Coordinates of C-alpha atoms and ligand atoms in Angstrom, one line a residue:
M94 CA 0.0 0.0 0.0
A95 CA 1.3 3.4 -0.8
F96 CA 0.2 7.0 -0.5
D97 CA -0.6 8.9 -3.6
A98 CA 2.5 11.0 -3.6
G99 CA 0.7 13.6 -5.7
G100 CA 2.0 16.1 -8.3
G101 CA 3.3 13.5 -10.6
E102 CA 6.0 12.5 -8.1
S103 CA 7.1 9.0 -8.6
G104 CA 9.1 6.9 -6.2
A105 CA 8.4 9.2 -3.3
M106 CA 8.5 7.3 -0.1
S107 CA 5.4 7.6 2.1
V108 CA 7.2 8.0 5.4
L109 CA 10.7 9.2 6.1
I110 CA 12.0 8.6 9.6
I111 CA 15.1 10.4 10.8
G112 CA 17.1 8.3 13.3
S113 CA 17.2 4.6 14.2
G114 CA 17.1 4.7 18.0
F115 CA 14.2 3.5 20.1
S116 CA 11.9 6.1 18.4
G117 CA 12.8 5.4 14.7
L118 CA 12.9 1.6 15.1
G119 CA 9.7 1.5 17.1
L120 CA 7.8 3.4 14.5
A121 CA 9.2 1.3 11.7
V122 CA 8.0 -1.9 13.4
R123 CA 4.5 -0.5 13.8
L124 CA 4.5 0.6 10.1
K125 CA 5.5 -2.9 9.1
Q126 CA 2.9 -4.5 11.4
A127 CA 0.3 -2.3 9.7
G128 CA 1.4 -3.6 6.3
I129 CA 3.0 -0.3 5.3
E130 CA 6.3 -0.9 3.5
D131 CA 7.0 2.4 1.8
F132 CA 9.1 4.0 4.5
E133 CA 12.7 4.7 4.9
I134 CA 14.9 5.3 7.9
L135 CA 17.6 7.9 7.5
E136 CA 20.5 7.2 9.9
R137 CA 23.6 9.3 10.0
A138 CA 25.8 6.5 11.6
D139 CA 26.6 3.1 10.1
S140 CA 24.5 1.0 12.6
V141 CA 21.2 1.3 14.5
G142 CA 20.8 2.1 18.2
G143 CA 20.8 5.9 18.6
T144 CA 22.0 7.1 22.0
W145 CA 22.6 3.4 23.0
R146 CA 25.0 3.0 20.1
D147 CA 26.9 6.3 20.6
N148 CA 27.3 6.2 24.4
R149 CA 29.9 3.6 25.0
Y150 CA 31.7 5.1 28.0
P151 CA 32.8 2.6 30.7
G152 CA 29.9 1.8 33.1
C153 CA 27.2 3.1 30.7
A154 CA 23.9 1.6 31.8
C155 CA 20.2 2.5 31.9
D156 CA 18.9 4.0 35.1
V157 CA 15.4 2.6 34.5
Q158 CA 14.7 -1.1 34.9
S159 CA 15.1 -2.9 31.6
H160 CA 11.9 -4.9 31.9
L161 CA 10.2 -1.5 31.5
Y162 CA 12.9 0.3 29.4
S163 CA 12.0 -1.8 26.3
F164 CA 9.3 -2.1 23.8
S165 CA 5.9 -3.5 24.9
F166 CA 5.7 -5.5 21.7
E167 CA 9.2 -6.9 22.1
Q168 CA 9.8 -7.8 25.7
N169 CA 13.1 -9.5 26.3
P170 CA 13.2 -12.4 28.8
E171 CA 17.0 -12.4 28.5
W172 CA 18.0 -9.2 30.3
T173 CA 20.8 -10.2 32.6
R174 CA 20.5 -7.3 35.1
M175 CA 17.7 -5.2 36.5
F176 CA 19.4 -2.2 35.0
A177 CA 20.9 -3.3 31.7
Q178 CA 24.3 -2.1 30.5
Q179 CA 24.8 -0.3 27.2
P180 CA 26.1 -3.3 25.2
E181 CA 23.0 -5.3 26.1
I182 CA 20.6 -2.5 25.2
E183 CA 22.4 -1.9 21.9
R184 CA 22.2 -5.6 21.1
Y185 CA 18.5 -5.6 21.9
L186 CA 17.9 -2.7 19.4
Q187 CA 19.9 -4.5 16.8
G188 CA 17.9 -7.6 17.4
V189 CA 14.6 -5.6 16.9
A190 CA 16.0 -4.2 13.6
D191 CA 16.9 -7.7 12.4
K192 CA 13.8 -9.5 13.6
Y193 CA 11.4 -7.0 11.9
G194 CA 13.4 -6.7 8.7
L195 CA 14.2 -3.0 9.2
L196 CA 17.7 -2.9 7.9
G197 CA 16.5 -3.1 4.3
H198 CA 14.6 0.1 5.0
T199 CA 17.5 1.9 6.5
R200 CA 19.9 4.3 4.7
F201 CA 23.1 4.4 6.7
G202 CA 25.5 7.4 6.5
A203 CA 22.5 9.6 5.7
N204 CA 23.0 12.7 7.8
V205 CA 20.0 14.9 7.2
V206 CA 21.1 18.5 6.7
A207 CA 17.8 20.0 5.5
A208 CA 14.1 19.0 5.2
R209 CA 11.8 21.3 3.2
Y210 CA 8.1 21.1 2.9
D211 CA 7.0 21.4 -0.7
E212 CA 3.5 22.9 -0.4
T213 CA 2.6 22.3 -4.1
H214 CA 3.0 18.6 -3.8
A215 CA 2.5 18.2 0.0
L216 CA 5.8 16.4 0.2
W217 CA 8.8 16.7 2.5
R218 CA 12.0 16.9 0.5
V219 CA 15.0 15.9 2.5
E220 CA 18.8 16.3 1.7
T221 CA 21.6 14.5 3.3
A222 CA 25.2 15.7 3.8
D223 CA 26.4 13.4 1.1
G224 CA 24.0 14.9 -1.4
R225 CA 21.3 12.2 -1.4
R226 CA 17.7 13.3 -1.8
F227 CA 14.6 11.7 -0.5
S228 CA 10.9 12.7 -0.5
G229 CA 8.0 11.6 1.5
R230 CA 4.5 12.5 2.5
V231 CA 5.1 12.2 6.2
L232 CA 8.4 13.2 7.9
V233 CA 9.1 11.9 11.4
S234 CA 12.0 13.0 13.6
G235 CA 13.3 10.2 15.8
M236 CA 16.4 12.3 16.5
G237 CA 16.0 12.1 20.3
A238 CA 17.1 14.7 22.8
L239 CA 20.5 13.2 23.8
S240 CA 22.1 13.0 20.4
N241 CA 24.5 16.0 20.2
P242 CA 27.2 16.4 22.9
S243 CA 27.3 19.8 24.6
I244 CA 30.8 21.2 24.6
P245 CA 31.3 23.9 27.2
K246 CA 32.6 27.3 26.1
I247 CA 35.6 27.3 28.4
P248 CA 38.3 29.7 27.2
G249 CA 41.4 27.7 25.9
L250 CA 39.6 24.4 25.8
A251 CA 40.3 24.0 22.1
D252 CA 44.0 24.6 22.6
F253 CA 44.5 21.9 25.3
K254 CA 47.4 19.8 24.2
G255 CA 46.5 16.6 26.1
K256 CA 43.7 14.2 25.3
L257 CA 40.2 15.6 25.2
F258 CA 36.9 13.8 24.6
H259 CA 33.2 13.9 25.5
S260 CA 31.6 11.0 27.3
A261 CA 29.4 10.3 24.3
Q262 CA 32.5 10.0 22.1
W263 CA 34.7 8.0 24.4
D264 CA 38.1 7.1 23.0
H265 CA 38.6 3.5 24.0
D266 CA 42.1 3.5 22.3
Y267 CA 43.3 6.1 24.8
E268 CA 45.0 4.3 27.7
L269 CA 43.9 6.0 30.9
A270 CA 46.0 3.8 33.2
G271 CA 48.5 5.9 35.2
K272 CA 47.2 9.3 33.8
R273 CA 46.2 12.5 35.6
V274 CA 42.7 13.2 34.4
A275 CA 40.2 16.0 34.8
V276 CA 36.5 15.2 34.5
I277 CA 34.2 18.2 34.0
G278 CA 30.5 17.5 34.9
T279 CA 28.8 15.4 37.5
G280 CA 25.6 14.3 35.8
A281 CA 24.1 11.0 34.9
S282 CA 26.9 10.0 32.6
A283 CA 29.8 11.1 34.8
I284 CA 28.5 9.3 37.9
Q285 CA 28.6 6.1 35.9
F286 CA 32.0 6.4 34.3
V287 CA 33.9 8.0 37.2
P288 CA 33.8 4.9 39.4
Q289 CA 35.0 2.8 36.4
I290 CA 38.1 4.9 35.7
V291 CA 39.2 5.9 39.2
P292 CA 41.0 2.6 40.0
K293 CA 43.2 3.0 36.9
L294 CA 44.2 6.7 37.3
A295 CA 47.2 8.3 38.9
H296 CA 45.0 11.2 39.8
L297 CA 41.4 12.5 39.2
D298 CA 40.3 16.1 39.4
L299 CA 36.5 16.0 39.3
Y300 CA 35.1 19.5 38.5
Q301 CA 31.6 19.7 40.0
R302 CA 29.4 22.8 39.2
T303 CA 26.3 21.5 41.0
P304 CA 26.2 18.3 43.1
P305 CA 23.5 15.9 42.0
W306 CA 21.1 14.1 44.4
I307 CA 22.0 10.4 44.3
M308 CA 19.8 7.5 45.6
P309 CA 20.9 3.9 46.2
K310 CA 20.7 1.8 43.0
P311 CA 18.6 -1.4 43.5
D312 CA 20.5 -3.3 40.8
R313 CA 21.1 -7.0 40.8
A314 CA 21.8 -9.8 38.4
I315 CA 18.7 -11.6 37.0
S316 CA 19.2 -15.3 37.7
D317 CA 19.1 -18.1 35.0
G318 CA 15.9 -19.4 36.8
E319 CA 14.2 -16.1 36.5
R320 CA 15.1 -15.8 32.8
R321 CA 13.8 -19.3 32.2
L322 CA 10.5 -18.4 34.0
F323 CA 10.1 -15.3 31.8
R324 CA 10.8 -17.4 28.7
V325 CA 8.4 -20.2 29.5
L326 CA 5.7 -18.1 31.1
P327 CA 5.8 -14.7 29.4
F328 CA 2.9 -13.4 31.6
T329 CA 5.3 -13.4 34.6
Q330 CA 7.5 -10.8 32.8
K331 CA 4.4 -8.8 31.9
L332 CA 3.4 -8.8 35.6
M333 CA 6.9 -7.6 36.6
R334 CA 6.7 -4.9 34.0
A335 CA 3.3 -3.8 35.2
G336 CA 4.5 -3.7 38.8
L337 CA 7.6 -1.6 37.8
Y338 CA 5.4 0.8 35.8
A339 CA 3.0 1.2 38.7
M340 CA 5.8 1.7 41.3
L341 CA 7.7 4.3 39.2
E342 CA 4.5 6.1 38.3
T343 CA 3.8 6.9 42.0
R344 CA 6.8 9.2 41.9
V345 CA 4.7 11.7 40.0
L346 CA 3.0 12.4 43.3
G347 CA 6.2 13.9 44.6
F348 CA 7.2 15.7 41.5
V349 CA 3.9 17.3 40.6
V350 CA 1.1 16.6 43.0
N351 CA 2.6 17.2 46.4
P352 CA 6.3 18.3 46.5
A353 CA 6.4 17.8 50.3
L354 CA 6.6 14.1 49.6
M355 CA 10.0 14.7 48.1
R356 CA 11.3 15.3 51.6
L357 CA 11.0 11.6 52.3
V358 CA 13.0 10.8 49.2
Q359 CA 15.6 13.5 50.1
R360 CA 16.1 11.9 53.5
T361 CA 17.0 8.6 51.8
A362 CA 19.5 10.4 49.6
E363 CA 21.0 12.2 52.6
R364 CA 21.3 8.9 54.4
H365 CA 23.0 7.3 51.4
L366 CA 25.5 10.2 51.3
R367 CA 26.2 10.0 55.0
R368 CA 26.8 6.2 54.9
Q369 CA 29.1 6.4 51.9
V370 CA 31.1 9.6 52.7
P371 CA 32.5 9.7 56.2
D372 CA 34.5 12.9 55.7
P373 CA 32.3 15.9 56.6
A374 CA 34.1 18.4 54.4
L375 CA 33.8 16.2 51.3
R376 CA 30.2 15.4 52.3
A377 CA 29.3 19.1 52.5
R378 CA 30.8 19.6 49.0
L379 CA 28.6 16.8 47.7
T380 CA 25.4 17.9 49.3
P381 CA 23.0 19.7 46.9
S382 CA 21.3 22.9 48.0
Y383 CA 18.2 22.5 46.0
T384 CA 15.2 20.2 46.5
I385 CA 15.6 16.7 45.3
G386 CA 13.8 16.1 41.9
C387 CA 14.6 19.6 40.6
K388 CA 17.4 18.1 38.5
R389 CA 17.3 14.5 37.4
V390 CA 17.6 12.2 40.4
L391 CA 20.5 9.8 39.9
I392 CA 21.1 6.4 41.2
S393 CA 24.5 4.9 42.1
D394 CA 26.2 2.7 44.8
D395 CA 29.7 3.2 43.6
Y396 CA 30.1 6.9 42.8
F397 CA 30.5 8.3 46.3
P398 CA 32.9 5.5 47.4
A399 CA 35.1 6.4 44.3
L400 CA 35.3 10.0 45.4
T401 CA 36.6 9.0 48.8
Q402 CA 39.8 7.6 47.3
K403 CA 43.0 9.5 48.2
H404 CA 43.9 10.2 44.6
V405 CA 40.6 11.9 43.8
D406 CA 39.9 15.6 44.3
V407 CA 36.3 17.0 44.0
I408 CA 36.7 20.6 43.0
S409 CA 33.7 22.9 43.2
D410 CA 35.4 26.1 42.2
Q411 CA 34.3 27.3 38.8
V412 CA 36.5 26.3 35.8
T413 CA 37.6 29.6 34.2
E414 CA 40.2 28.5 31.7
V415 CA 42.0 25.6 30.1
R416 CA 45.7 26.0 29.3
A417 CA 47.8 23.7 27.1
D418 CA 48.4 21.3 30.0
A419 CA 46.1 22.4 32.9
V420 CA 42.6 23.3 34.1
V421 CA 42.4 26.7 35.9
T422 CA 39.7 27.6 38.4
A423 CA 38.3 30.9 39.6
D424 CA 40.7 31.1 42.6
G425 CA 43.6 31.0 40.1
T426 CA 44.8 27.5 40.8
A427 CA 46.1 25.6 37.7
R428 CA 46.0 21.8 38.0
E429 CA 48.0 19.9 35.4
V430 CA 46.4 17.0 33.7
D431 CA 47.1 14.6 30.8
A432 CA 43.5 14.3 29.7
I433 CA 40.1 16.0 30.1
I434 CA 36.9 14.1 29.8
L435 CA 33.7 16.1 29.4
G436 CA 30.7 14.7 31.1
T437 CA 28.8 17.9 30.2
G438 CA 25.7 16.4 28.7
F439 CA 23.8 17.2 25.5
T440 CA 22.3 20.1 23.6
V441 CA 18.9 19.2 25.0
Q442 CA 17.5 22.7 24.4
D443 CA 18.0 22.2 20.7
P444 CA 15.8 19.1 20.1
I445 CA 15.9 19.7 16.4
P446 CA 19.1 21.2 14.7
R447 CA 18.8 24.8 13.8
G448 CA 18.4 25.6 10.1
A449 CA 17.3 22.0 9.2
I450 CA 13.5 21.9 9.1
F451 CA 11.6 24.3 6.8
G452 CA 7.8 24.3 6.8
R453 CA 5.2 26.3 5.0
G454 CA 6.5 29.5 3.4
A455 CA 10.1 28.0 3.7
R456 CA 10.0 29.0 7.4
D457 CA 12.7 27.5 9.6
L458 CA 11.3 25.8 12.6
W459 CA 13.7 27.8 14.8
D460 CA 12.3 31.1 13.5
R461 CA 9.1 30.0 15.2
W462 CA 10.7 28.7 18.3
N463 CA 12.9 31.7 18.7
E464 CA 9.8 33.9 19.1
K465 CA 8.1 31.9 21.9
G466 CA 10.4 29.1 22.9
V467 CA 10.4 25.5 21.9
E468 CA 7.0 24.0 21.9
A469 CA 4.7 21.6 20.0
Y470 CA 1.2 20.2 20.2
L471 CA 1.4 17.0 22.3
G472 CA 5.2 17.2 21.8
A473 CA 4.6 16.0 18.2
S474 CA 3.2 18.7 15.8
V475 CA 4.1 22.3 15.2
H476 CA 1.7 24.7 13.3
G477 CA 3.0 25.5 9.9
F478 CA 4.9 22.2 9.6
P479 CA 2.3 19.9 8.0
N480 CA 2.8 16.1 8.1
F481 CA 5.9 16.6 10.3
F482 CA 6.0 14.8 13.7
M483 CA 8.5 14.6 16.4
L484 CA 8.8 11.5 18.6
M485 CA 10.0 12.6 22.0
G486 CA 9.5 16.2 21.0
P487 CA 9.2 19.2 23.4
N488 CA 7.8 18.5 26.9
T489 CA 7.7 14.8 26.6
G490 CA 10.8 14.0 28.7
L491 CA 10.5 12.2 32.0
G492 CA 12.3 12.2 35.3
H493 CA 10.5 9.4 36.8
T494 CA 10.0 6.4 34.5
S495 CA 10.8 4.9 31.1
Q496 CA 11.0 7.2 28.1
V497 CA 10.1 4.2 25.9
F498 CA 6.5 4.5 27.3
M499 CA 6.3 8.0 25.9
I500 CA 7.9 7.0 22.6
E501 CA 5.3 4.2 22.1
S502 CA 2.5 6.7 22.9
H503 CA 3.8 9.0 20.2
I504 CA 4.2 6.2 17.8
A505 CA 0.5 5.2 18.3
Y506 CA -0.4 8.8 17.6
V507 CA 1.5 9.0 14.3
M508 CA 0.2 5.6 13.3
D509 CA -3.4 6.7 13.9
C510 CA -2.7 9.9 11.8
I511 CA -1.3 7.8 8.9
R512 CA -4.3 5.5 9.1
Q513 CA -6.7 8.4 9.0
M514 CA -4.9 10.2 6.2
R515 CA -5.1 7.1 4.1
A516 CA -8.7 6.4 5.0
K517 CA -9.9 9.9 4.4
Q518 CA -7.6 10.7 1.4
L519 CA -5.8 13.5 3.2
R520 CA -2.6 14.7 1.8
A521 CA -1.7 17.2 4.6
V522 CA -2.6 17.8 8.2
D523 CA -1.4 20.9 10.0
V524 CA -2.1 21.4 13.7
R525 CA -4.2 24.5 14.3
A526 CA -2.4 27.4 15.8
E527 CA -5.0 27.9 18.5
V528 CA -4.9 24.2 19.5
Q529 CA -1.2 24.3 19.9
Q530 CA -1.4 27.6 21.9
Q531 CA -4.1 26.3 24.3
F532 CA -2.3 23.1 24.9
N533 CA 1.0 24.8 25.7
D534 CA -0.6 27.5 27.9
K535 CA -2.1 24.8 30.0
L536 CA 1.0 22.7 30.1
Q537 CA 3.2 25.7 31.1
N538 CA 0.9 26.5 34.0
S539 CA 1.2 23.0 35.3
V540 CA 4.9 22.6 34.8
N541 CA 5.6 26.0 36.4
A542 CA 4.1 24.9 39.6
A543 CA 6.1 21.7 39.8
I544 CA 9.4 20.9 41.3
W545 CA 11.6 21.3 38.2
N546 CA 10.7 25.0 38.1
Q547 CA 10.2 25.6 41.9
G548 CA 12.9 23.4 43.4
G549 CA 15.7 26.1 43.5
C550 CA 18.0 24.8 40.7
K551 CA 19.1 25.5 37.2
S552 CA 18.8 22.6 34.9
W553 CA 18.7 21.7 31.2
Y554 CA 15.0 21.1 31.7
L555 CA 14.7 24.9 31.5
D556 CA 15.6 27.2 28.5
A557 CA 17.4 30.5 28.8
R558 CA 14.2 32.2 29.7
G559 CA 13.5 29.8 32.5
R560 CA 10.7 28.1 30.5
N561 CA 10.5 24.3 31.0
T562 CA 10.5 22.9 27.4
T563 CA 11.5 19.4 28.2
I564 CA 9.4 17.7 30.9
W565 CA 5.9 16.1 30.7
P566 CA 4.4 17.3 34.0
G567 CA 2.2 14.5 35.0
F568 CA 1.3 10.8 34.8
T569 CA 2.4 9.0 31.6
F570 CA -0.9 7.3 31.4
V571 CA -2.5 10.7 30.9
F572 CA -0.2 11.4 28.0
R573 CA -1.0 8.0 26.6
G574 CA -4.7 8.8 26.8
K575 CA -4.2 12.1 24.9
T576 CA -2.2 10.4 22.2
R577 CA -4.3 7.3 21.8
R578 CA -6.4 8.9 19.0
F579 CA -5.3 11.5 16.4
R580 CA -8.0 14.1 16.5
L581 CA -8.6 15.4 13.0
A582 CA -10.5 18.4 14.5
D583 CA -7.2 19.6 16.0
Y584 CA -5.7 19.9 12.5
A585 CA -6.3 21.9 9.3
L586 CA -6.8 19.3 6.6
E587 CA -6.0 19.2 2.9
K588 CA -7.7 16.6 0.7
T589 CA -5.6 14.6 -1.8
T590 CA -8.0 15.4 -4.6
S591 CA -8.1 19.1 -4.1
A592 CA -5.6 21.7 -3.1
A593 CA -8.3 23.5 -1.0
R594 CA -7.8 23.3 2.7
A595 CA -10.7 22.3 4.9
Ligands
NAP882 P1 23.9 16.2 32.3 O1 23.0 15.4 33.1 O2 23.4 17.3 31.5 O3 25.1 16.6 33.2 C1 26.1 17.5 32.7 C2 27.0 17.8 33.8 O4 28.0 18.7 33.2 C3 26.3 18.6 34.9 O5 27.0 18.2 36.1 C4 26.6 20.0 34.6 O6 26.6 20.9 35.7 C5 28.0 19.9 34.0 N1 28.3 21.0 33.1 C6 27.8 21.3 31.9 N2 28.4 22.4 31.4 C7 29.3 22.7 32.2 C8 30.3 23.8 32.3 N3 30.4 24.7 31.3 N4 31.2 23.8 33.3 C9 31.1 22.9 34.3 N5 30.2 21.9 34.4 C10 29.3 21.8 33.3 O7 24.6 15.2 31.2 P2 24.8 13.7 31.2 O8 25.4 13.3 32.5 O9 25.5 13.3 30.0 O10 23.4 13.1 31.1 C11 22.5 13.7 30.2 C12 21.2 12.9 30.3 O11 21.4 11.7 29.7 C13 20.7 12.6 31.7 O12 20.1 13.5 32.5 C14 19.8 11.4 31.4 O13 18.5 11.9 31.0 C15 20.5 10.8 30.3 N6 21.3 9.7 30.7 C16 20.5 8.6 31.1 C17 21.2 7.5 31.5 C18 20.3 6.4 31.8 O14 20.7 5.6 32.5 N7 19.1 6.3 31.3 C19 22.5 7.5 31.6 C20 23.3 8.6 31.3 C21 22.6 9.7 30.8 P3 25.2 21.6 36.2 O15 24.5 20.5 36.9 O16 25.7 22.7 37.1 O17 24.5 22.1 35.0

């Protein structure tokens, strides 16, 4: 089955998907299951897996239980730990691509540099860096939020003469043993790789701008017996998944409904810190001054013990400069190092690259977003960008449970849209400006009152104006309810047979 590409276009693909992480692969599976074969995945790398392919730093693991952090349609009885490590998750995604025959639909090395909406033919025209061109009726971004490393603007960083790399571009050929290393950043990635590298190093300077709240990590190996049980009686794994979902969902009560509940959680984190860090001076440096939950709550049992080692210094003075062989802090101290590792996160505030997506009137998506901030209707559609959908778009990020749940909700939404476009012979759907506005006004009211905006911290959840453009402020089942059906009434419609817009 294929869309009428319109305008005499031949060979135009119906659906173009950018990216082959959880989002892109998940949508591709659902398209196949619906009997839709005319789609292509454009992937800039040479294998699938998205963030779980790129992030290969030592200790990289998921901080959500794998029985939940996986597709509902492809549960995996073989997970070896409660919190799977990166290689296992990457293998899982490769397995999904193989099993559902997605590789034949994937163009590797296809780094999308521009996508332009052709109003005459209601088609998206996409160019890749190597000059390939694709066109499709529907364009879906599965680019994710954690794709592009954020490199801090520290004077002199580019002139550092030692080894320099970001955690998402780990150089495994570089021998860290016996080296003096500076790590900048103490977020979710750093707290995972720091304990792995500390035993090898001659010295570690850990530059901490803001301490994270860290909870104990309830990780454990999953036994052969348990795996056999999940294999033989799949409903037992489904039960476990449902139990995990329900347990994690209760966290919303603290984040949104009653922030006072977060005090209980904070006490557990304080106790964890007290138990693991006996030195009061170090403990004071590692104690956050904001309410737990304001930034992403981290989990680790080996991060604090690593910091108590004699050859580790936790430095909370601001990094002001990097010299050829040293990192300099605000108090003027220069600390010599052989290597700098950046654990400085990703450009989350730019969920879509600037100057890449052009909608009606050749308008750059970022022209729109520069005016009011990053926003979309249900995190998926933006007015003026017909037939363009984002999976995991603005305000669909989570701090409390599995992002895969949100991705699958978005996939269902896009699939219902495609189904209705076909059934009703629509060639374009464009979310109504007022629908987008009302949705975001309401969403901002609710997110403003929640802990991410009120907890006394600065985080990448907020943009430069202090507007929260990343978090879904509520229960994920509410989001699922809102995305279950694609409501045509929310969109301006264009029929295939006529250029007239409804
Ligand atoms: P991150 O959470 O954004 O942490 C970046 C760290 O770098 C923060 O400590 C930040 O300090 C610091 N930083 C940034 N710019 C700096 C500068 N100019 N000078 C000094 N310090 C600077 O990044 P991440 O650790 O890579 O994690 C990103 C996200 O990836 C996570 O929040 C999470 O959603 C995801 N992740 C998930 C998992 C998982 O298990 N599912 C694992 C790893 C990562 P401030 O706090 O002061 O900004």
